[in-house]
mmCIF file of C-alpha atoms in Angstrom:
data_model
loop_
_atom_site.group_PDB
_atom_site.id
_atom_site.type_symbol
_atom_site.label_atom_id
_atom_site.label_comp_id
_atom_site.label_asym_id
_atom_site.label_seq_id
_atom_site.Cartn_x
_atom_site.Cartn_y
_atom_site.Cartn_z
ATOM 1 C CA UNK A 1342 131.748 168.210 132.494
ATOM 2 C CA UNK A 1343 134.186 169.891 130.420
ATOM 3 C CA UNK A 1344 136.925 172.367 132.119
ATOM 4 C CA UNK A 1345 137.065 175.664 130.342
ATOM 5 C CA UNK A 1346 139.147 178.340 130.565
ATOM 6 C CA UNK A 1347 139.546 181.636 128.880
ATOM 7 C CA UNK A 1348 142.127 184.098 128.707
ATOM 8 C CA UNK A 1349 142.208 187.078 129.443
ATOM 9 C CA UNK A 1350 139.810 187.044 132.481
ATOM 10 C CA UNK A 1351 139.414 190.706 132.601
ATOM 11 C CA UNK A 1352 141.149 193.557 130.413
ATOM 12 C CA UNK A 1353 140.591 197.227 130.024
ATOM 13 C CA UNK A 1354 141.135 198.803 126.632
ATOM 14 C CA UNK A 1355 140.814 202.165 124.788
ATOM 15 C CA UNK A 1356 138.271 202.684 122.142
ATOM 16 C CA UNK A 1357 139.006 201.971 118.456
ATOM 17 C CA UNK A 1358 141.463 199.095 119.692
ATOM 18 C CA UNK A 1359 140.780 195.278 119.128
ATOM 19 C CA UNK A 1360 141.193 192.424 121.814
ATOM 20 C CA UNK A 1361 141.065 188.588 121.338
ATOM 21 C CA UNK A 1362 139.629 186.252 123.833
ATOM 22 C CA UNK A 1363 140.839 182.801 124.004
ATOM 23 C CA UNK A 1364 138.595 179.520 124.823
ATOM 24 C CA UNK A 1365 140.435 176.419 125.807
ATOM 25 C CA UNK A 1366 138.665 173.187 126.649
ATOM 26 C CA UNK A 1367 140.141 170.052 128.123
ATOM 27 C CA UNK A 1368 138.378 167.842 125.567
ATOM 28 C CA UNK A 1369 137.122 167.668 122.037
ATOM 29 C CA UNK A 1370 133.926 169.193 121.431
ATOM 30 C CA UNK A 1371 132.066 170.024 118.024
ATOM 31 C CA UNK A 1372 129.988 173.127 118.905
ATOM 32 C CA UNK A 1373 131.299 176.089 120.891
ATOM 33 C CA UNK A 1374 129.272 179.087 121.623
ATOM 34 C CA UNK A 1375 130.291 182.477 122.160
ATOM 35 C CA UNK A 1376 128.054 184.891 124.450
ATOM 36 C CA UNK A 1377 127.671 188.436 125.869
ATOM 37 C CA UNK A 1378 126.411 189.282 129.133
ATOM 38 C CA UNK A 1379 125.872 192.513 130.968
ATOM 39 C CA UNK A 1380 126.728 192.387 134.839
ATOM 40 C CA UNK A 1381 124.002 190.882 136.497
ATOM 41 C CA UNK A 1382 121.651 190.011 133.337
ATOM 42 C CA UNK A 1383 121.039 187.427 130.960
ATOM 43 C CA UNK A 1384 123.074 186.019 128.345
ATOM 44 C CA UNK A 1385 122.852 186.564 124.580
ATOM 45 C CA UNK A 1386 124.312 184.558 122.059
ATOM 46 C CA UNK A 1387 126.760 185.886 119.469
ATOM 47 C CA UNK A 1388 127.584 183.106 117.631
ATOM 48 C CA UNK A 1389 127.931 179.341 117.146
ATOM 49 C CA UNK A 1390 131.432 178.055 116.210
ATOM 50 C CA UNK A 1391 131.902 174.611 114.932
ATOM 51 C CA UNK A 1392 135.126 173.346 113.803
ATOM 52 C CA UNK A 1393 135.467 172.954 109.930
ATOM 53 C CA UNK A 1394 132.940 175.433 109.060
ATOM 54 C CA UNK A 1395 132.295 179.389 109.230
ATOM 55 C CA UNK A 1396 130.868 180.794 112.519
ATOM 56 C CA UNK A 1397 126.860 181.272 112.475
ATOM 57 C CA UNK A 1398 126.024 184.695 113.761
ATOM 58 C CA UNK A 1399 122.982 185.786 115.444
ATOM 59 C CA UNK A 1400 120.952 188.951 114.172
ATOM 60 C CA UNK A 1401 122.633 192.059 115.590
ATOM 61 C CA UNK A 1402 126.260 190.556 115.559
ATOM 62 C CA UNK A 1403 128.284 190.565 112.264
ATOM 63 C CA UNK A 1404 131.732 188.868 111.396
ATOM 64 C CA UNK A 1405 133.354 192.096 110.948
ATOM 65 C CA UNK A 1406 132.871 193.197 114.451
ATOM 66 C CA UNK A 1407 133.366 189.694 115.983
ATOM 67 C CA UNK A 1408 135.835 187.782 113.852
ATOM 68 C CA UNK A 1409 135.730 183.740 115.419
ATOM 69 C CA UNK A 1410 138.430 181.616 114.598
ATOM 70 C CA UNK A 1411 137.791 177.352 115.499
ATOM 71 C CA UNK A 1412 141.139 176.052 114.457
ATOM 72 C CA UNK A 1413 140.450 172.728 115.926
ATOM 73 C CA UNK A 1414 138.372 170.751 118.417
ATOM 74 C CA UNK A 1415 139.293 172.256 121.722
ATOM 75 C CA UNK A 1416 140.100 175.734 120.949
ATOM 76 C CA UNK A 1417 138.536 179.039 119.767
ATOM 77 C CA UNK A 1418 138.945 182.600 119.702
ATOM 78 C CA UNK A 1419 136.488 185.735 119.637
ATOM 79 C CA UNK A 1420 138.164 189.243 118.759
ATOM 80 C CA UNK A 1421 136.207 192.288 119.518
ATOM 81 C CA UNK A 1422 137.173 194.810 116.925
ATOM 82 C CA UNK A 1423 137.172 198.499 116.682
ATOM 83 C CA UNK A 1424 136.114 198.290 120.029
ATOM 84 C CA UNK A 1425 133.492 201.428 121.771
ATOM 85 C CA UNK A 1426 132.478 201.704 125.237
ATOM 86 C CA UNK A 1427 129.292 200.015 124.158
ATOM 87 C CA UNK A 1428 131.288 196.679 123.857
ATOM 88 C CA UNK A 1429 131.883 196.890 127.607
ATOM 89 C CA UNK A 1430 130.537 193.840 128.697
ATOM 90 C CA UNK A 1431 131.404 189.755 129.833
ATOM 91 C CA UNK A 1432 132.260 187.559 127.274
ATOM 92 C CA UNK A 1433 131.653 183.916 127.705
ATOM 93 C CA UNK A 1434 132.263 181.026 125.977
ATOM 94 C CA UNK A 1435 130.473 177.431 126.361
ATOM 95 C CA UNK A 1436 130.733 173.969 124.899
ATOM 96 C CA UNK A 1437 128.150 171.565 124.112
ATOM 97 C CA UNK A 1438 127.848 168.960 127.142
ATOM 98 C CA UNK A 1439 127.892 165.061 126.426
ATOM 99 C CA UNK A 1440 124.580 164.638 125.979
ATOM 100 C CA UNK A 1441 124.528 167.498 123.229
ATOM 101 C CA UNK A 1442 123.985 171.403 122.929
ATOM 102 C CA UNK A 1443 120.872 171.167 125.278
ATOM 103 C CA UNK A 1444 123.429 171.221 127.812
ATOM 104 C CA UNK A 1445 126.085 173.914 127.787
ATOM 105 C CA UNK A 1446 128.934 174.326 130.212
ATOM 106 C CA UNK A 1447 130.520 177.864 130.344
ATOM 107 C CA UNK A 1448 133.688 179.485 130.702
ATOM 108 C CA UNK A 1449 134.691 181.771 133.575
ATOM 109 C CA UNK A 1450 133.970 184.708 131.377
ATOM 110 C CA UNK A 1451 136.232 187.936 129.960
ATOM 111 C CA UNK A 1452 135.483 190.870 131.695
ATOM 112 C CA UNK A 1453 135.969 193.917 129.270
ATOM 113 C CA UNK A 1454 136.031 197.386 130.001
ATOM 114 C CA UNK A 1455 136.490 199.750 126.702
ATOM 115 C CA UNK A 1456 137.379 203.641 127.804
ATOM 116 C CA UNK B 479 110.967 182.611 118.498
ATOM 117 C CA UNK B 480 110.898 180.840 121.795
ATOM 118 C CA UNK B 481 110.777 183.173 124.996
ATOM 119 C CA UNK B 482 111.423 181.993 128.581
ATOM 120 C CA UNK B 483 110.060 184.394 131.272
ATOM 121 C CA UNK B 484 111.628 184.083 134.776
ATOM 122 C CA UNK B 485 110.272 185.907 137.747
ATOM 123 C CA UNK B 486 110.986 187.658 140.119
ATOM 124 C CA UNK B 487 113.737 189.409 138.739
ATOM 125 C CA UNK B 488 114.987 190.159 142.187
ATOM 126 C CA UNK B 489 114.694 188.451 145.480
ATOM 127 C CA UNK B 490 116.320 189.587 148.821
ATOM 128 C CA UNK B 491 115.779 187.555 151.680
ATOM 129 C CA UNK B 492 116.941 186.619 155.093
ATOM 130 C CA UNK B 493 118.693 183.154 155.678
ATOM 131 C CA UNK B 494 116.480 180.589 156.651
ATOM 132 C CA UNK B 495 113.463 181.727 154.321
ATOM 133 C CA UNK B 496 112.042 179.477 151.522
ATOM 134 C CA UNK B 497 111.873 180.895 147.886
ATOM 135 C CA UNK B 498 110.794 180.038 144.453
ATOM 136 C CA UNK B 499 111.855 181.034 141.232
ATOM 137 C CA UNK B 500 109.538 180.532 138.198
ATOM 138 C CA UNK B 501 110.488 180.131 134.258
ATOM 139 C CA UNK B 502 107.521 180.424 132.220
ATOM 140 C CA UNK B 503 107.033 180.328 128.255
ATOM 141 C CA UNK B 504 104.009 179.664 125.709
ATOM 142 C CA UNK B 505 106.344 177.450 124.070
ATOM 143 C CA UNK B 506 107.273 173.691 124.572
ATOM 144 C CA UNK B 507 110.721 172.726 125.257
ATOM 145 C CA UNK B 508 112.350 169.633 125.079
ATOM 146 C CA UNK B 509 114.157 170.161 128.455
ATOM 147 C CA UNK B 510 115.101 173.199 130.501
ATOM 148 C CA UNK B 511 118.156 173.629 132.329
ATOM 149 C CA UNK B 512 118.865 176.014 135.465
ATOM 150 C CA UNK B 513 122.309 177.619 135.963
ATOM 151 C CA UNK B 514 123.635 179.547 139.024
ATOM 152 C CA UNK B 515 126.262 182.379 138.334
ATOM 153 C CA UNK B 516 128.567 183.918 141.458
ATOM 154 C CA UNK B 517 129.843 187.116 140.680
ATOM 155 C CA UNK B 518 132.937 186.860 138.679
ATOM 156 C CA UNK B 519 132.136 183.338 137.249
ATOM 157 C CA UNK B 520 130.386 181.596 134.608
ATOM 158 C CA UNK B 521 127.279 180.180 134.785
ATOM 159 C CA UNK B 522 127.272 176.464 136.411
ATOM 160 C CA UNK B 523 124.916 174.072 135.178
ATOM 161 C CA UNK B 524 122.691 172.862 138.335
ATOM 162 C CA UNK B 525 119.944 170.488 136.816
ATOM 163 C CA UNK B 526 118.377 169.527 133.529
ATOM 164 C CA UNK B 527 114.971 168.399 133.496
ATOM 165 C CA UNK B 528 113.605 166.327 130.635
ATOM 166 C CA UNK B 529 110.281 164.807 131.359
ATOM 167 C CA UNK B 530 106.915 166.417 131.998
ATOM 168 C CA UNK B 531 106.120 166.308 135.545
ATOM 169 C CA UNK B 532 109.489 165.563 136.485
ATOM 170 C CA UNK B 533 110.833 166.568 140.086
ATOM 171 C CA UNK B 534 114.700 166.813 140.952
ATOM 172 C CA UNK B 535 116.306 167.473 144.076
ATOM 173 C CA UNK B 536 119.989 168.608 144.821
ATOM 174 C CA UNK B 537 120.445 169.309 148.260
ATOM 175 C CA UNK B 538 117.968 171.958 149.356
ATOM 176 C CA UNK B 539 116.912 173.293 145.754
ATOM 177 C CA UNK B 540 113.958 171.375 144.261
ATOM 178 C CA UNK B 541 113.182 171.790 140.311
ATOM 179 C CA UNK B 542 109.985 170.833 138.792
ATOM 180 C CA UNK B 543 109.443 170.757 135.082
ATOM 181 C CA UNK B 544 105.696 171.318 134.135
ATOM 182 C CA UNK B 545 103.244 168.644 132.813
ATOM 183 C CA UNK B 546 103.168 170.552 129.751
ATOM 184 C CA UNK B 547 107.202 171.290 129.521
ATOM 185 C CA UNK B 548 106.488 174.885 128.879
ATOM 186 C CA UNK B 549 107.085 176.052 132.690
ATOM 187 C CA UNK B 550 109.489 175.213 135.570
ATOM 188 C CA UNK B 551 110.250 176.086 138.853
ATOM 189 C CA UNK B 552 113.216 176.055 141.616
ATOM 190 C CA UNK B 553 112.294 176.103 145.208
ATOM 191 C CA UNK B 554 115.155 176.751 147.522
ATOM 192 C CA UNK B 555 114.419 175.551 151.457
ATOM 193 C CA UNK B 556 116.434 177.450 154.095
ATOM 194 C CA UNK B 557 118.066 179.502 151.938
ATOM 195 C CA UNK B 558 122.040 180.414 152.871
ATOM 196 C CA UNK B 559 124.045 183.260 151.767
ATOM 197 C CA UNK B 560 125.843 180.554 149.738
ATOM 198 C CA UNK B 561 122.903 180.702 147.789
ATOM 199 C CA UNK B 562 123.579 184.216 146.505
ATOM 200 C CA UNK B 563 123.897 184.459 142.959
ATOM 201 C CA UNK B 564 122.197 184.990 139.574
ATOM 202 C CA UNK B 565 119.784 182.289 138.646
ATOM 203 C CA UNK B 566 119.067 181.431 134.906
ATOM 204 C CA UNK B 567 116.654 179.052 133.430
ATOM 205 C CA UNK B 568 117.473 178.217 129.698
ATOM 206 C CA UNK B 569 115.812 175.825 127.170
ATOM 207 C CA UNK B 570 117.021 174.323 123.634
ATOM 208 C CA UNK B 571 115.538 176.331 120.566
ATOM 209 C CA UNK B 572 113.850 173.975 118.313
ATOM 210 C CA UNK B 573 115.682 172.327 115.368
ATOM 211 C CA UNK B 574 116.823 173.393 111.737
ATOM 212 C CA UNK B 575 119.073 176.557 111.997
ATOM 213 C CA UNK B 576 118.452 176.937 115.737
ATOM 214 C CA UNK B 577 119.944 173.767 116.620
ATOM 215 C CA UNK B 578 122.196 173.886 119.535
ATOM 216 C CA UNK B 579 121.251 177.197 120.849
ATOM 217 C CA UNK B 580 119.768 177.920 124.148
ATOM 218 C CA UNK B 581 117.038 180.663 124.922
ATOM 219 C CA UNK B 582 117.862 181.911 128.258
ATOM 220 C CA UNK B 583 115.221 183.758 130.842
ATOM 221 C CA UNK B 584 115.961 187.014 132.026
ATOM 222 C CA UNK B 585 117.701 186.069 135.062
ATOM 223 C CA UNK B 586 116.899 186.123 138.941
ATOM 224 C CA UNK B 587 119.130 187.834 141.142
ATOM 225 C CA UNK B 588 119.089 186.303 144.540
ATOM 226 C CA UNK B 589 120.620 187.741 147.387
ATOM 227 C CA UNK B 590 120.508 185.890 150.903
ATOM 228 C CA UNK B 591 121.495 188.131 154.293
ATOM 229 C CA UNK B 592 122.682 186.438 156.727
#
Protein backbone atom coordinates (compact mmCIF):
# COMPACT_ATOMS: atom_id res chain seq x y z
CA UNK A 1 0.00 0.00 0.00
CA UNK A 2 1.03 3.60 -0.58
CA UNK A 3 2.48 5.73 2.21
CA UNK A 4 0.66 9.04 2.40
CA UNK A 5 1.55 12.04 4.49
CA UNK A 6 -0.40 15.21 5.12
CA UNK A 7 0.67 18.61 6.38
CA UNK A 8 -0.28 20.16 8.66
CA UNK A 9 -1.61 17.43 10.92
CA UNK A 10 -3.77 19.97 12.74
CA UNK A 11 -4.31 23.70 12.84
CA UNK A 12 -6.39 26.34 14.56
CA UNK A 13 -7.33 29.21 12.27
CA UNK A 14 -9.22 32.45 12.45
CA UNK A 15 -12.36 32.93 10.42
CA UNK A 16 -11.82 34.67 7.10
CA UNK A 17 -8.36 33.21 6.59
CA UNK A 18 -7.30 30.37 4.27
CA UNK A 19 -5.37 27.18 4.92
CA UNK A 20 -3.57 25.02 2.38
CA UNK A 21 -3.28 21.32 3.16
CA UNK A 22 -0.59 19.27 1.46
CA UNK A 23 -0.79 15.59 0.54
CA UNK A 24 2.35 13.68 -0.45
CA UNK A 25 2.44 10.07 -1.71
CA UNK A 26 5.51 7.83 -1.89
CA UNK A 27 4.59 6.50 -5.34
CA UNK A 28 3.06 7.85 -8.53
CA UNK A 29 -0.72 7.66 -8.65
CA UNK A 30 -3.20 8.94 -11.21
CA UNK A 31 -6.20 9.54 -8.99
CA UNK A 32 -6.18 11.41 -5.70
CA UNK A 33 -9.23 12.29 -3.65
CA UNK A 34 -10.03 14.84 -0.98
CA UNK A 35 -12.60 14.09 1.73
CA UNK A 36 -14.11 15.89 4.68
CA UNK A 37 -15.05 14.07 7.87
CA UNK A 38 -16.73 15.23 11.05
CA UNK A 39 -15.23 13.40 14.06
CA UNK A 40 -16.86 10.01 14.53
CA UNK A 41 -18.78 10.29 11.30
CA UNK A 42 -18.44 9.05 7.77
CA UNK A 43 -16.53 10.60 4.90
CA UNK A 44 -17.84 13.07 2.34
CA UNK A 45 -16.00 13.37 -0.96
CA UNK A 46 -15.03 16.94 -1.81
CA UNK A 47 -13.32 16.41 -5.15
CA UNK A 48 -11.28 14.10 -7.33
CA UNK A 49 -7.89 15.41 -8.44
CA UNK A 50 -6.27 13.80 -11.46
CA UNK A 51 -2.89 14.97 -12.66
CA UNK A 52 -3.11 16.98 -15.85
CA UNK A 53 -6.77 17.92 -15.55
CA UNK A 54 -9.04 20.17 -13.53
CA UNK A 55 -10.34 18.76 -10.26
CA UNK A 56 -13.88 17.42 -10.33
CA UNK A 57 -16.01 18.69 -7.46
CA UNK A 58 -18.95 16.98 -5.80
CA UNK A 59 -22.30 18.61 -5.28
CA UNK A 60 -22.06 21.20 -2.53
CA UNK A 61 -18.37 21.92 -3.04
CA UNK A 62 -17.02 24.64 -5.33
CA UNK A 63 -13.60 25.53 -6.64
CA UNK A 64 -13.65 29.05 -5.20
CA UNK A 65 -14.03 27.65 -1.70
CA UNK A 66 -11.81 24.57 -2.08
CA UNK A 67 -9.21 25.19 -4.81
CA UNK A 68 -7.10 22.11 -5.52
CA UNK A 69 -3.72 21.76 -7.19
CA UNK A 70 -2.25 18.57 -8.63
CA UNK A 71 1.14 19.54 -10.06
CA UNK A 72 2.51 15.99 -10.39
CA UNK A 73 1.72 12.33 -9.75
CA UNK A 74 2.83 12.33 -6.10
CA UNK A 75 1.50 15.59 -4.69
CA UNK A 76 -1.71 17.57 -4.25
CA UNK A 77 -2.94 20.49 -2.21
CA UNK A 78 -6.38 21.48 -0.97
CA UNK A 79 -7.02 25.05 0.14
CA UNK A 80 -9.91 25.88 2.45
CA UNK A 81 -10.65 29.51 1.63
CA UNK A 82 -12.31 32.26 3.60
CA UNK A 83 -12.87 29.89 6.49
CA UNK A 84 -15.81 29.92 8.88
CA UNK A 85 -16.42 27.77 11.99
CA UNK A 86 -18.54 25.46 9.81
CA UNK A 87 -15.34 24.44 8.02
CA UNK A 88 -13.99 22.89 11.23
CA UNK A 89 -13.49 19.27 10.29
CA UNK A 90 -10.99 16.58 9.43
CA UNK A 91 -9.70 16.77 5.88
CA UNK A 92 -8.33 13.58 4.35
CA UNK A 93 -6.61 12.81 1.10
CA UNK A 94 -6.63 9.37 -0.43
CA UNK A 95 -5.09 7.68 -3.45
CA UNK A 96 -6.15 4.81 -5.63
CA UNK A 97 -4.72 1.40 -4.86
CA UNK A 98 -2.66 -0.68 -7.29
CA UNK A 99 -5.82 -2.45 -8.43
CA UNK A 100 -7.52 0.85 -9.17
CA UNK A 101 -9.66 3.42 -7.36
CA UNK A 102 -12.08 0.81 -6.03
CA UNK A 103 -9.56 0.43 -3.25
CA UNK A 104 -8.24 3.61 -1.69
CA UNK A 105 -5.54 4.37 0.84
CA UNK A 106 -5.86 7.33 3.14
CA UNK A 107 -3.55 9.86 4.66
CA UNK A 108 -3.64 10.54 8.41
CA UNK A 109 -5.84 13.60 8.00
CA UNK A 110 -5.64 17.28 8.88
CA UNK A 111 -7.67 18.39 11.87
CA UNK A 112 -8.89 21.92 11.36
CA UNK A 113 -10.54 24.14 13.95
CA UNK A 114 -11.82 27.52 12.84
CA UNK A 115 -12.54 30.07 15.55
CA UNK B 1 -27.30 7.22 -6.28
CA UNK B 2 -25.93 4.14 -4.59
CA UNK B 3 -26.35 4.16 -0.83
CA UNK B 4 -24.81 1.98 1.86
CA UNK B 5 -26.66 1.63 5.14
CA UNK B 6 -24.49 0.55 8.03
CA UNK B 7 -25.74 -0.75 11.36
CA UNK B 8 -25.53 -0.45 14.20
CA UNK B 9 -24.25 3.09 14.49
CA UNK B 10 -22.83 2.50 17.97
CA UNK B 11 -21.62 -0.64 19.73
CA UNK B 12 -20.34 -0.76 23.27
CA UNK B 13 -19.29 -4.21 24.46
CA UNK B 14 -17.08 -5.98 26.95
CA UNK B 15 -13.80 -7.61 26.07
CA UNK B 16 -14.33 -11.18 24.88
CA UNK B 17 -17.77 -10.65 23.37
CA UNK B 18 -18.61 -11.24 19.72
CA UNK B 19 -20.19 -8.67 17.43
CA UNK B 20 -21.43 -8.19 13.89
CA UNK B 21 -21.63 -5.02 11.83
CA UNK B 22 -23.86 -4.90 8.78
CA UNK B 23 -23.61 -2.98 5.54
CA UNK B 24 -26.66 -3.09 3.25
CA UNK B 25 -27.69 -1.59 -0.04
CA UNK B 26 -30.44 -1.89 -2.61
CA UNK B 27 -27.76 -1.58 -5.31
CA UNK B 28 -25.29 -4.13 -6.57
CA UNK B 29 -21.65 -3.33 -5.93
CA UNK B 30 -18.72 -4.77 -7.86
CA UNK B 31 -16.83 -4.91 -4.56
CA UNK B 32 -17.03 -3.70 -1.00
CA UNK B 33 -14.27 -2.53 1.26
CA UNK B 34 -14.06 -2.37 5.06
CA UNK B 35 -11.96 0.25 6.79
CA UNK B 36 -11.08 0.84 10.45
CA UNK B 37 -10.23 4.27 11.69
CA UNK B 38 -8.70 4.98 15.06
CA UNK B 39 -8.87 8.42 16.69
CA UNK B 40 -6.37 10.81 15.14
CA UNK B 41 -5.68 8.57 12.17
CA UNK B 42 -7.00 8.11 8.66
CA UNK B 43 -9.07 5.06 7.69
CA UNK B 44 -7.03 1.89 7.18
CA UNK B 45 -8.16 -0.64 4.63
CA UNK B 46 -8.94 -4.01 6.24
CA UNK B 47 -10.27 -6.04 3.33
CA UNK B 48 -11.85 -5.94 -0.11
CA UNK B 49 -14.51 -8.50 -1.01
CA UNK B 50 -15.23 -9.01 -4.67
CA UNK B 51 -17.10 -12.26 -5.30
CA UNK B 52 -20.71 -12.83 -4.23
CA UNK B 53 -20.76 -15.20 -1.26
CA UNK B 54 -17.10 -14.61 -0.54
CA UNK B 55 -15.84 -15.01 3.02
CA UNK B 56 -12.50 -13.58 4.10
CA UNK B 57 -10.85 -13.95 7.47
CA UNK B 58 -8.35 -11.64 9.05
CA UNK B 59 -7.37 -13.12 12.42
CA UNK B 60 -10.49 -12.62 14.60
CA UNK B 61 -12.33 -10.66 11.88
CA UNK B 62 -14.57 -12.42 9.36
CA UNK B 63 -15.92 -10.54 6.35
CA UNK B 64 -18.74 -11.79 4.19
CA UNK B 65 -20.06 -10.50 0.86
CA UNK B 66 -23.69 -11.31 0.12
CA UNK B 67 -24.52 -13.64 -2.76
CA UNK B 68 -26.23 -10.80 -4.62
CA UNK B 69 -23.36 -8.40 -3.87
CA UNK B 70 -25.73 -5.95 -2.19
CA UNK B 71 -24.62 -6.44 1.39
CA UNK B 72 -21.67 -7.32 3.56
CA UNK B 73 -21.00 -8.09 7.19
CA UNK B 74 -18.06 -7.86 9.53
CA UNK B 75 -17.95 -10.27 12.46
CA UNK B 76 -15.43 -9.91 15.27
CA UNK B 77 -14.84 -12.83 17.58
CA UNK B 78 -13.66 -12.29 21.16
CA UNK B 79 -13.34 -8.54 20.79
CA UNK B 80 -10.38 -6.80 22.41
CA UNK B 81 -9.89 -3.17 23.45
CA UNK B 82 -7.53 -2.78 20.49
CA UNK B 83 -10.52 -3.34 18.19
CA UNK B 84 -12.01 -0.03 19.33
CA UNK B 85 -12.52 2.38 16.48
CA UNK B 86 -14.78 3.57 13.69
CA UNK B 87 -15.60 0.87 11.15
CA UNK B 88 -16.62 1.97 7.67
CA UNK B 89 -17.86 0.00 4.71
CA UNK B 90 -17.42 1.47 1.25
CA UNK B 91 -18.20 0.51 -2.30
CA UNK B 92 -17.24 1.92 -5.70
CA UNK B 93 -19.85 3.92 -7.58
CA UNK B 94 -20.93 2.80 -11.01
CA UNK B 95 -18.89 4.01 -13.98
CA UNK B 96 -19.12 7.08 -16.16
CA UNK B 97 -18.56 10.34 -14.29
CA UNK B 98 -18.66 8.41 -11.01
CA UNK B 99 -15.62 6.32 -11.85
CA UNK B 100 -13.24 6.05 -8.93
CA UNK B 101 -15.65 7.45 -6.36
CA UNK B 102 -16.48 5.50 -3.25
CA UNK B 103 -19.78 5.46 -1.41
CA UNK B 104 -19.30 5.15 2.34
CA UNK B 105 -21.64 3.80 4.96
CA UNK B 106 -22.44 5.98 7.95
CA UNK B 107 -19.91 4.14 10.10
CA UNK B 108 -20.06 2.07 13.29
CA UNK B 109 -18.31 3.34 16.37
CA UNK B 110 -17.14 0.31 18.33
CA UNK B 111 -15.96 0.59 21.92
CA UNK B 112 -14.56 -2.50 23.61
CA UNK B 113 -14.24 -2.17 27.37
CA UNK B 114 -11.54 -4.14 29.22
